[in-house]
Amino acid sequence: GLLRITGGGVAGQPGVVDGQYVIRRHPNFRLFLAQNPSQDPRYAGTRNAFSVSLLSHFVPVIVPGSGAKELREICEKKLAAGGYPKWRQAADALLETYERTQQLVEQSKSKHPSTIRDLLQAVSLLVAAHEDPRLRAVLGIRCIFRQKLHDREHQKEVEDL
């Protein structure tokens, strides 16, 4: 048994051969089944519920979301490791933008919440812009968060952050 993952998302991953990420089956392999939470109103209308018979083959593991303190620590460490000056202030500003975007997403009833991935992309943009001053990191960061909102009023508010 092999699992082959192809496409642009595999570039730079260990184990990539000829553009394919190959994972060999481990003798103790266990299947993972992921599902968005049913209580979250952002997913309620689009979530496909798995049948009880299917779920009986799995052990449920609930992963709580990261808190503000954990997110701040992650941002600070990544910015500091990337050599970004004033990494504490930058982490605070990014988290403020991230949290405000989350609030705007909830107000606008968008089905596209900001994710930790968005926050990490913003951190990467800041580090890259520090290394190459020609990059317009602020514009990129605004785009990352603004794309989650569909109405112009909320998009404008993210631009003003």
Tab-separated table of C-alpha atoms in Angstrom:
chain	number	residue	atom	x	y	z
A	1	GLY	CA	0.000	0.000	0.000
A	2	LEU	CA	1.160	3.419	-1.035
A	3	LEU	CA	-0.438	6.787	-0.610
A	4	ARG	CA	0.567	9.224	-3.339
A	5	ILE	CA	-0.084	12.923	-2.993
A	6	THR	CA	0.561	15.049	-6.072
A	7	GLY	CA	0.303	18.728	-6.848
A	8	GLY	CA	1.861	22.006	-5.777
A	9	GLY	CA	1.390	21.367	-2.065
A	10	VAL	CA	4.171	18.775	-1.911
A	11	ALA	CA	7.077	20.980	-3.002
A	12	GLY	CA	9.827	21.020	-0.408
A	13	GLN	CA	8.412	18.134	1.642
A	14	PRO	CA	10.751	15.323	2.704
A	15	GLY	CA	9.988	12.134	0.801
A	16	VAL	CA	8.977	13.865	-2.442
A	17	VAL	CA	10.107	11.914	-5.505
A	18	ASP	CA	9.358	13.192	-9.024
A	19	GLY	CA	6.704	15.608	-7.763
A	20	GLN	CA	4.899	12.962	-5.709
A	21	TYR	CA	4.891	12.637	-1.946
A	22	VAL	CA	4.925	8.906	-1.210
A	23	ILE	CA	3.923	7.507	2.168
A	24	ARG	CA	4.505	3.800	2.661
A	25	ARG	CA	1.985	1.946	4.804
A	26	HIS	CA	3.164	1.303	8.333
A	27	PRO	CA	2.241	-2.130	9.765
A	28	ASN	CA	0.379	-0.410	12.622
A	29	PHE	CA	-1.357	2.096	10.349
A	30	ARG	CA	-4.606	3.574	11.623
A	31	LEU	CA	-7.023	5.532	9.493
A	32	PHE	CA	-7.889	9.109	10.463
A	33	LEU	CA	-11.292	10.607	9.809
A	34	ALA	CA	-11.649	14.373	10.223
A	35	GLN	CA	-14.905	16.250	10.609
A	36	ASN	CA	-15.790	19.863	11.356
A	37	PRO	CA	-17.602	20.402	14.660
A	38	SER	CA	-21.382	20.153	14.498
A	39	GLN	CA	-21.870	22.906	17.091
A	40	ASP	CA	-20.029	25.497	15.035
A	41	PRO	CA	-22.592	27.578	13.102
A	42	ARG	CA	-20.057	28.239	10.329
A	43	TYR	CA	-20.146	24.558	9.370
A	44	ALA	CA	-23.710	23.612	10.310
A	45	GLY	CA	-25.184	24.085	6.832
A	46	THR	CA	-22.352	22.507	4.863
A	47	ARG	CA	-21.130	19.735	7.131
A	48	ASN	CA	-21.700	16.154	6.004
A	49	ALA	CA	-22.395	14.011	9.059
A	50	PHE	CA	-20.792	10.566	9.037
A	51	SER	CA	-23.017	7.594	9.810
A	52	VAL	CA	-22.974	5.968	13.239
A	53	SER	CA	-21.844	2.675	11.696
A	54	LEU	CA	-18.850	4.378	10.056
A	55	LEU	CA	-17.966	6.312	13.215
A	56	SER	CA	-18.050	3.084	15.272
A	57	HIS	CA	-14.772	2.074	13.582
A	58	PHE	CA	-12.944	5.120	14.955
A	59	VAL	CA	-11.808	6.405	18.313
A	60	PRO	CA	-12.963	10.026	18.705
A	61	VAL	CA	-10.259	12.562	19.441
A	62	ILE	CA	-11.324	16.172	19.918
A	63	VAL	CA	-8.622	18.744	19.321
A	64	PRO	CA	-9.374	22.084	20.977
A	65	GLY	CA	-8.487	25.242	19.117
A	66	SER	CA	-5.408	27.232	20.028
A	67	GLY	CA	-5.850	30.106	22.430
A	68	ALA	CA	-4.532	33.626	21.989
A	69	LYS	CA	-1.545	32.916	24.248
A	70	GLU	CA	-0.493	29.894	22.159
A	71	LEU	CA	-0.961	31.764	18.890
A	72	ARG	CA	1.093	34.699	20.181
A	73	GLU	CA	3.883	32.343	21.236
A	74	ILE	CA	3.900	30.615	17.833
A	75	CYS	CA	4.025	33.956	15.982
A	76	GLU	CA	6.745	35.362	18.231
A	77	LYS	CA	8.937	32.277	17.843
A	78	LYS	CA	8.559	32.185	14.053
A	79	LEU	CA	9.237	35.907	13.680
A	80	ALA	CA	12.250	35.790	16.026
A	81	ALA	CA	13.648	32.696	14.266
A	82	GLY	CA	13.262	34.501	10.928
A	83	GLY	CA	15.323	37.421	12.229
A	84	TYR	CA	12.405	39.854	12.140
A	85	PRO	CA	13.135	43.000	14.206
A	86	LYS	CA	10.533	44.016	16.790
A	87	TRP	CA	9.013	40.529	16.605
A	88	ARG	CA	6.900	41.044	19.741
A	89	GLN	CA	5.178	44.132	18.345
A	90	ALA	CA	4.701	42.425	14.985
A	91	ALA	CA	3.142	39.365	16.651
A	92	ASP	CA	0.775	41.608	18.631
A	93	ALA	CA	-0.284	43.474	15.475
A	94	LEU	CA	-0.837	40.238	13.530
A	95	LEU	CA	-2.917	38.715	16.318
A	96	GLU	CA	-4.993	41.869	16.626
A	97	THR	CA	-5.689	41.734	12.876
A	98	TYR	CA	-6.419	37.995	13.025
A	99	GLU	CA	-8.839	38.334	15.956
A	100	ARG	CA	-10.619	41.330	14.437
A	101	THR	CA	-10.978	39.447	11.157
A	102	GLN	CA	-12.503	36.526	13.075
A	103	GLN	CA	-15.073	38.917	14.579
A	104	LEU	CA	-15.881	40.403	11.176
A	105	VAL	CA	-16.271	36.930	9.658
A	106	GLU	CA	-18.784	36.042	12.377
A	107	GLN	CA	-20.683	39.313	11.866
A	108	SER	CA	-20.835	38.851	8.113
A	109	LYS	CA	-21.873	35.191	8.464
A	110	SER	CA	-19.129	34.233	6.019
A	111	LYS	CA	-18.571	30.514	5.614
A	112	HIS	CA	-14.815	31.096	5.282
A	113	PRO	CA	-13.315	31.695	8.727
A	114	SER	CA	-9.736	32.811	9.115
A	115	THR	CA	-7.518	29.919	10.063
A	116	ILE	CA	-4.218	29.470	11.816
A	117	ARG	CA	-2.791	28.802	8.352
A	118	ASP	CA	-3.723	32.387	7.389
A	119	LEU	CA	-1.905	33.683	10.442
A	120	LEU	CA	1.199	31.619	9.643
A	121	GLN	CA	1.157	32.841	6.025
A	122	ALA	CA	1.141	36.400	7.351
A	123	VAL	CA	4.127	35.604	9.593
A	124	SER	CA	5.980	34.106	6.611
A	125	LEU	CA	5.243	37.220	4.545
A	126	LEU	CA	6.703	39.478	7.230
A	127	VAL	CA	9.871	37.394	7.476
A	128	ALA	CA	10.226	37.271	3.672
A	129	ALA	CA	9.687	41.036	3.425
A	130	HIS	CA	12.362	41.602	6.057
A	131	GLU	CA	14.788	39.541	3.972
A	132	ASP	CA	13.758	41.242	0.705
A	133	PRO	CA	12.523	44.826	1.255
A	134	ARG	CA	10.939	44.937	-2.209
A	135	LEU	CA	8.104	42.695	-1.043
A	136	ARG	CA	4.930	44.450	0.001
A	137	ALA	CA	4.142	42.361	3.085
A	138	VAL	CA	1.387	44.607	4.409
A	139	LEU	CA	-0.616	44.308	1.201
A	140	GLY	CA	-0.199	40.541	1.206
A	141	ILE	CA	-1.301	40.250	4.816
A	142	ARG	CA	-4.394	42.351	4.153
A	143	CYS	CA	-5.257	40.103	1.196
A	144	ILE	CA	-4.916	36.973	3.330
A	145	PHE	CA	-7.439	38.221	5.867
A	146	ARG	CA	-9.670	40.233	3.501
A	147	GLN	CA	-10.394	37.222	1.272
A	148	LYS	CA	-12.453	35.693	4.083
A	149	LEU	CA	-15.004	38.494	3.882
A	150	HIS	CA	-17.474	39.007	1.067
A	151	ASP	CA	-19.030	42.375	1.814
A	152	ARG	CA	-17.105	45.532	0.983
A	153	GLU	CA	-17.761	47.206	4.351
A	154	HIS	CA	-16.002	44.452	6.297
A	155	GLN	CA	-13.196	44.226	3.711
A	156	LYS	CA	-12.580	47.959	4.136
A	157	GLU	CA	-12.316	47.535	7.895
A	158	VAL	CA	-9.595	44.887	7.475
A	159	GLU	CA	-7.723	47.222	5.103
A	160	ASP	CA	-7.820	49.930	7.781
A	161	LEU	CA	-6.301	47.692	10.488
